[in-house]
């Protein structure tokens, strides 16, 4: 043990990582600096002119509590946020369906690195009092996933517990109504709560239901963990009760986001202090790094709020506005095909498109001149207009169309208008990074869905109807029931746990609205895949590397071997599935040019097909392997 100026350093022979215990000095009403680097209080009541300038935080890189709010510096304390919160009326209850039994899941194998991370996590959370040893008959499985910075995060898979939990149907705030309150505002402060869910206790007597198994023991959570189905509703009710008399007057709250607004700048300081005071009284803490004070504009829930009024965030249509200028007839047709879906909402659509549609004529040389360029930009900008893009309404049904190619993912969020016509709410697409490009097609399609949910979280989390997801990958319909998930899929399932949704299969030929984004030519340039190289790869089972079973002992790894899967099929050559798969090869678009050369290997294939032919193998029984896996044709019946 060593002692250094208000800090005790503890080392233990069994734990290679030292534990720091910080002794906080008494709270005094003096200027307080809060540094994002340590996210904790740095109190210096004795600071004088002799203080070494190098030891003073740089406000340019370390956010500082504004001087007028330093009396509330404890509200931004990470140390305080890491303390076990008290029981309140708002504790999170886990009410189970009658007759249901909480799951007792598998104990997953962990690597040596993960075991070290697990011990550190257990030590840290036991010290905080966030978890405790358990004798519960329940036990959800755990595993680690890598964060973007390469560090490990422990995840508890509560899917089975959530499936038997009675759902709390309390609605989240209507975004449209909230935004209406801001139209006269002139100054804004935004607060973001630190570890919001961990600031709420599990209802006394329900802790055993959160139990999870590890190599080092059985534990249960005393605070609301990430991944429980009713957590958003519980937290919103908590916040609503605390600030009920301030809501809509000068406060809007959406889960852990607090927006304080004032029409009169002279009143804003008192408004902010009132909110900070209530956070302190209820032992809630803000994350200074994500807070903004006294600004004249803010992006909030998909809108840009400023002293000039409220406008829709152009981010909802940015992927359309960024659509690159076509350089060929094929690229132009892709854009016009997408735009045509919304022609009934675009004023003077046909007239606007004249300069573009004439380029599609056979006797016209393709030249993207000034008139075509003007029409292209006008058409793109029309998607940001109120005539096309609708405001989200959580009381209306929601459809989410998603797609993935070999190099990009995309989503289109829509709702019906008063005439029942599907109106777009927002568009999203992006190029996949190199690691994502290596995912199997099942995970790419799932990534498109999860990415869309993250982008439109504020809209989708408060939906009153199950979100209808449309994808051209049929196997996604069985995502809920599959026993085998890889680590990535478990992480994604925890993200999706917060939403009500239904998977719907839509054949690729009918999913062209969203697929236009994933085929944008700028996503392929300099990327990791080319559109011409992409196989619409479908597998017989969505089995990945390092699978985990979520409701029992792990299956024999041999069962997950593609060769075994093939053997099971070939042993039943007369089975319906094998017959349908082979019949589907004859009409599969991807195989149209390749099949003749697979059947006759001695035939000289064109150079542009050589790369794809190397990936394919025609087995004696007629089945085709794509890089060693059974290739399933793009057939609606399959």
XYZ file of C-alpha atoms in Angstrom, residues 43-335:
293
model
C -10.785 20.659 -6.113
C -8.120 23.256 -5.405
C -9.393 25.581 -2.643
C -5.825 26.531 -1.706
C -4.728 27.366 -5.274
C -2.612 30.540 -5.356
C -0.620 32.470 -7.934
C 2.327 30.174 -7.161
C 0.501 27.150 -8.604
C 2.424 25.474 -11.403
C 0.588 26.459 -14.632
C 1.306 23.025 -16.078
C -0.888 21.459 -13.386
C -3.919 23.574 -14.281
C -6.305 21.892 -16.774
C -6.503 23.458 -20.199
C -10.153 24.454 -20.821
C -9.604 23.911 -24.537
C -9.095 20.177 -24.023
C -10.664 19.620 -20.582
C -14.217 20.908 -20.080
C -14.688 23.101 -17.040
C -17.848 23.798 -15.072
C -18.873 27.423 -15.800
C -18.037 29.638 -12.834
C -21.682 30.481 -12.134
C -22.435 26.769 -11.594
C -19.388 25.759 -9.520
C -21.556 25.402 -6.419
C -23.018 22.344 -8.162
C -19.703 20.773 -9.172
C -20.535 17.642 -7.170
C -23.337 16.948 -9.667
C -20.581 16.215 -12.225
C -18.591 13.860 -9.979
C -17.689 10.434 -11.343
C -16.777 9.344 -7.822
C -20.278 10.120 -6.572
C -21.859 8.459 -9.604
C -19.936 5.276 -8.792
C -21.625 4.947 -5.395
C -24.571 2.607 -4.834
C -27.757 4.696 -5.150
C -30.451 4.493 -2.451
C -33.724 2.638 -2.821
C -36.479 4.908 -4.123
C -40.082 4.713 -5.265
C -38.692 4.376 -8.779
C -36.743 1.139 -8.263
C -36.825 -1.162 -11.289
C -39.237 -4.071 -10.848
C -38.956 -7.259 -12.911
C -42.445 -8.760 -13.068
C -42.505 -12.194 -14.684
C -45.296 -13.876 -16.587
C -47.278 -16.300 -14.459
C -45.752 -19.758 -14.354
C -42.523 -18.733 -16.061
C -39.087 -19.727 -14.784
C -36.025 -17.453 -15.174
C -33.338 -19.044 -17.360
C -30.183 -20.776 -16.190
C -27.790 -20.416 -19.119
C -24.516 -21.923 -20.217
C -21.150 -21.041 -18.710
C -19.185 -19.842 -21.710
C -15.440 -20.490 -22.034
C -13.314 -17.337 -21.811
C -9.789 -16.580 -22.956
C -7.032 -15.732 -20.494
C -7.342 -12.041 -21.377
C -11.085 -12.181 -20.803
C -10.641 -13.923 -17.460
C -8.370 -11.100 -16.304
C -10.936 -8.547 -17.489
C -13.698 -10.486 -15.724
C -11.861 -10.441 -12.383
C -11.196 -6.732 -12.713
C -14.852 -6.055 -13.556
C -16.088 -8.161 -10.654
C -13.672 -6.506 -8.212
C -14.671 -3.031 -9.387
C -18.421 -3.597 -9.249
C -18.304 -5.480 -5.958
C -16.358 -2.550 -4.494
C -18.972 -0.104 -5.788
C -21.747 -2.281 -4.399
C -23.370 -2.553 -7.831
C -23.359 -6.383 -7.674
C -23.215 -9.021 -4.944
C -22.799 -12.781 -4.616
C -25.968 -14.696 -5.361
C -27.660 -18.008 -4.607
C -30.335 -17.412 -7.219
C -31.742 -20.365 -9.206
C -31.530 -18.081 -12.250
C -28.353 -17.399 -14.173
C -28.061 -15.568 -17.477
C -24.902 -16.158 -19.522
C -22.109 -13.614 -19.890
C -19.441 -12.929 -22.463
C -17.113 -10.124 -23.487
C -17.231 -7.994 -26.604
C -14.598 -5.602 -27.869
C -15.313 -1.885 -27.816
C -14.072 0.445 -30.548
C -10.952 1.288 -28.544
C -10.059 -2.399 -28.249
C -10.956 -2.738 -24.567
C -13.382 -5.415 -23.378
C -16.911 -4.889 -22.129
C -18.805 -7.492 -20.133
C -22.276 -8.287 -21.457
C -25.049 -10.256 -19.795
C -27.419 -11.885 -22.267
C -30.863 -11.156 -20.795
C -32.814 -12.240 -23.892
C -34.468 -15.198 -22.164
C -35.304 -13.163 -19.053
C -36.777 -10.401 -21.210
C -38.937 -12.887 -23.110
C -40.817 -13.820 -19.907
C -40.925 -10.315 -18.399
C -44.274 -8.482 -18.423
C -43.731 -5.434 -20.614
C -44.130 -1.922 -19.235
C -46.105 -0.073 -21.903
C -45.458 3.392 -20.469
C -44.892 5.683 -23.431
C -41.823 7.828 -23.927
C -42.413 11.547 -24.628
C -43.865 12.534 -27.990
C -40.979 14.228 -29.772
C -43.214 16.471 -31.857
C -44.978 17.832 -28.782
C -41.665 18.377 -27.017
C -40.179 20.279 -29.940
C -43.216 22.576 -30.147
C -42.282 23.944 -26.708
C -38.953 25.227 -28.002
C -40.128 27.604 -30.695
C -39.821 30.728 -28.510
C -36.595 29.669 -26.784
C -33.440 31.776 -27.204
C -30.832 30.055 -25.022
C -30.185 26.389 -24.238
C -28.242 24.123 -21.874
C -28.020 20.393 -22.448
C -27.114 17.879 -19.716
C -26.232 14.228 -20.286
C -26.470 11.905 -17.286
C -23.537 9.673 -16.351
C -24.202 5.926 -16.212
C -27.901 6.703 -16.137
C -29.290 3.195 -15.628
C -26.777 2.444 -12.868
C -28.294 5.367 -10.938
C -31.477 3.309 -10.413
C -31.749 0.378 -7.976
C -33.337 -2.968 -8.733
C -36.496 -3.335 -6.638
C -35.760 -5.098 -3.366
C -36.599 -8.770 -3.766
C -36.126 -8.788 -7.546
C -32.322 -8.799 -7.552
C -32.168 -12.599 -7.886
C -33.795 -12.399 -11.323
C -30.780 -10.482 -12.691
C -28.333 -13.224 -11.641
C -25.510 -14.160 -13.994
C -22.948 -16.962 -13.978
C -19.170 -16.624 -14.127
C -16.168 -18.842 -13.548
C -15.523 -16.968 -10.301
C -19.001 -17.249 -8.873
C -22.676 -16.474 -9.162
C -23.665 -12.802 -8.898
C -26.722 -10.566 -9.124
C -27.163 -6.885 -9.861
C -28.332 -4.293 -7.339
C -28.551 -1.514 -9.937
C -30.430 -1.499 -13.226
C -28.088 -3.088 -15.801
C -28.021 -2.450 -19.515
C -30.178 -4.844 -21.529
C -33.320 -5.258 -19.411
C -36.466 -4.857 -21.464
C -38.306 -2.259 -19.327
C -35.284 -0.167 -18.359
C -36.077 2.819 -20.657
C -39.652 3.103 -19.336
C -38.485 2.882 -15.712
C -35.894 5.609 -16.174
C -38.251 7.926 -18.059
C -40.898 7.620 -15.323
C -38.253 8.415 -12.715
C -37.145 11.554 -14.544
C -40.710 12.671 -15.260
C -41.642 12.527 -11.581
C -38.568 14.480 -10.487
C -39.126 17.311 -12.966
C -42.892 17.085 -13.480
C -43.627 20.710 -12.508
C -40.814 21.993 -14.763
C -41.595 19.932 -17.865
C -42.533 22.037 -20.894
C -42.005 25.263 -18.922
C -38.238 25.219 -19.351
C -37.237 21.540 -19.286
C -37.557 18.687 -21.793
C -36.322 15.218 -20.866
C -35.834 12.213 -23.098
C -34.319 9.362 -21.082
C -30.829 10.560 -20.039
C -30.900 13.738 -22.165
C -32.030 16.906 -20.376
C -32.604 20.102 -22.358
C -33.073 23.357 -20.435
C -34.438 26.225 -22.534
C -35.344 29.833 -21.803
C -37.010 32.576 -23.806
C -35.380 35.194 -21.575
C -31.579 34.753 -21.262
C -31.645 36.558 -17.902
C -33.703 33.688 -16.440
C -31.612 30.871 -17.871
C -29.066 30.720 -15.063
C -31.809 30.193 -12.474
C -33.434 27.536 -14.659
C -30.165 25.597 -14.926
C -29.500 25.891 -11.192
C -32.965 24.543 -10.407
C -32.311 21.464 -12.547
C -28.840 20.903 -11.055
C -30.300 21.236 -7.572
C -32.872 18.533 -8.238
C -30.261 16.229 -9.722
C -28.218 16.650 -6.542
C -31.251 16.020 -4.300
C -31.971 12.742 -6.097
C -28.325 11.646 -6.341
C -28.192 11.850 -10.118
C -24.996 12.921 -11.865
C -24.149 14.483 -15.228
C -21.249 13.742 -17.559
C -19.504 17.078 -18.069
C -17.768 15.968 -21.266
C -21.160 15.690 -22.975
C -22.809 18.786 -21.497
C -23.293 22.123 -23.285
C -24.000 25.371 -21.437
C -25.649 28.603 -22.596
C -25.716 27.908 -26.344
C -27.942 29.578 -28.930
C -28.582 26.346 -30.849
C -28.654 22.613 -30.275
C -29.359 19.400 -32.157
C -32.017 17.586 -30.185
C -33.985 14.456 -31.117
C -33.477 14.904 -34.852
C -34.191 18.638 -34.909
C -31.975 21.715 -34.916
C -33.183 24.056 -32.192
C -31.932 27.651 -32.264
C -32.963 31.204 -31.431
C -34.287 31.353 -34.997
C -36.751 28.531 -34.375
C -36.900 24.775 -35.013
C -35.802 23.099 -38.241
C -35.468 19.465 -39.220
C -31.966 18.056 -38.907
C -30.576 17.601 -42.413
C -28.799 14.529 -41.101
C -32.036 12.657 -41.787
C -31.482 13.090 -45.518
C -27.709 13.603 -45.601
C -27.138 10.301 -47.349
C -29.389 11.541 -50.185
C -27.731 14.968 -50.305
C -24.330 13.247 -50.493
C -25.329 11.081 -53.455
C -22.470 11.497 -55.958
C -22.983 12.805 -59.466
C -23.630 9.917 -61.886
C -20.897 9.166 -64.392
C -22.770 6.519 -66.383
C -26.263 5.555 -67.508
C -26.333 2.723 -64.960
C -25.524 5.079 -62.073
C -28.142 7.568 -63.262
C -30.761 4.830 -63.483
C -29.978 3.769 -59.910
C -30.645 7.285 -58.602
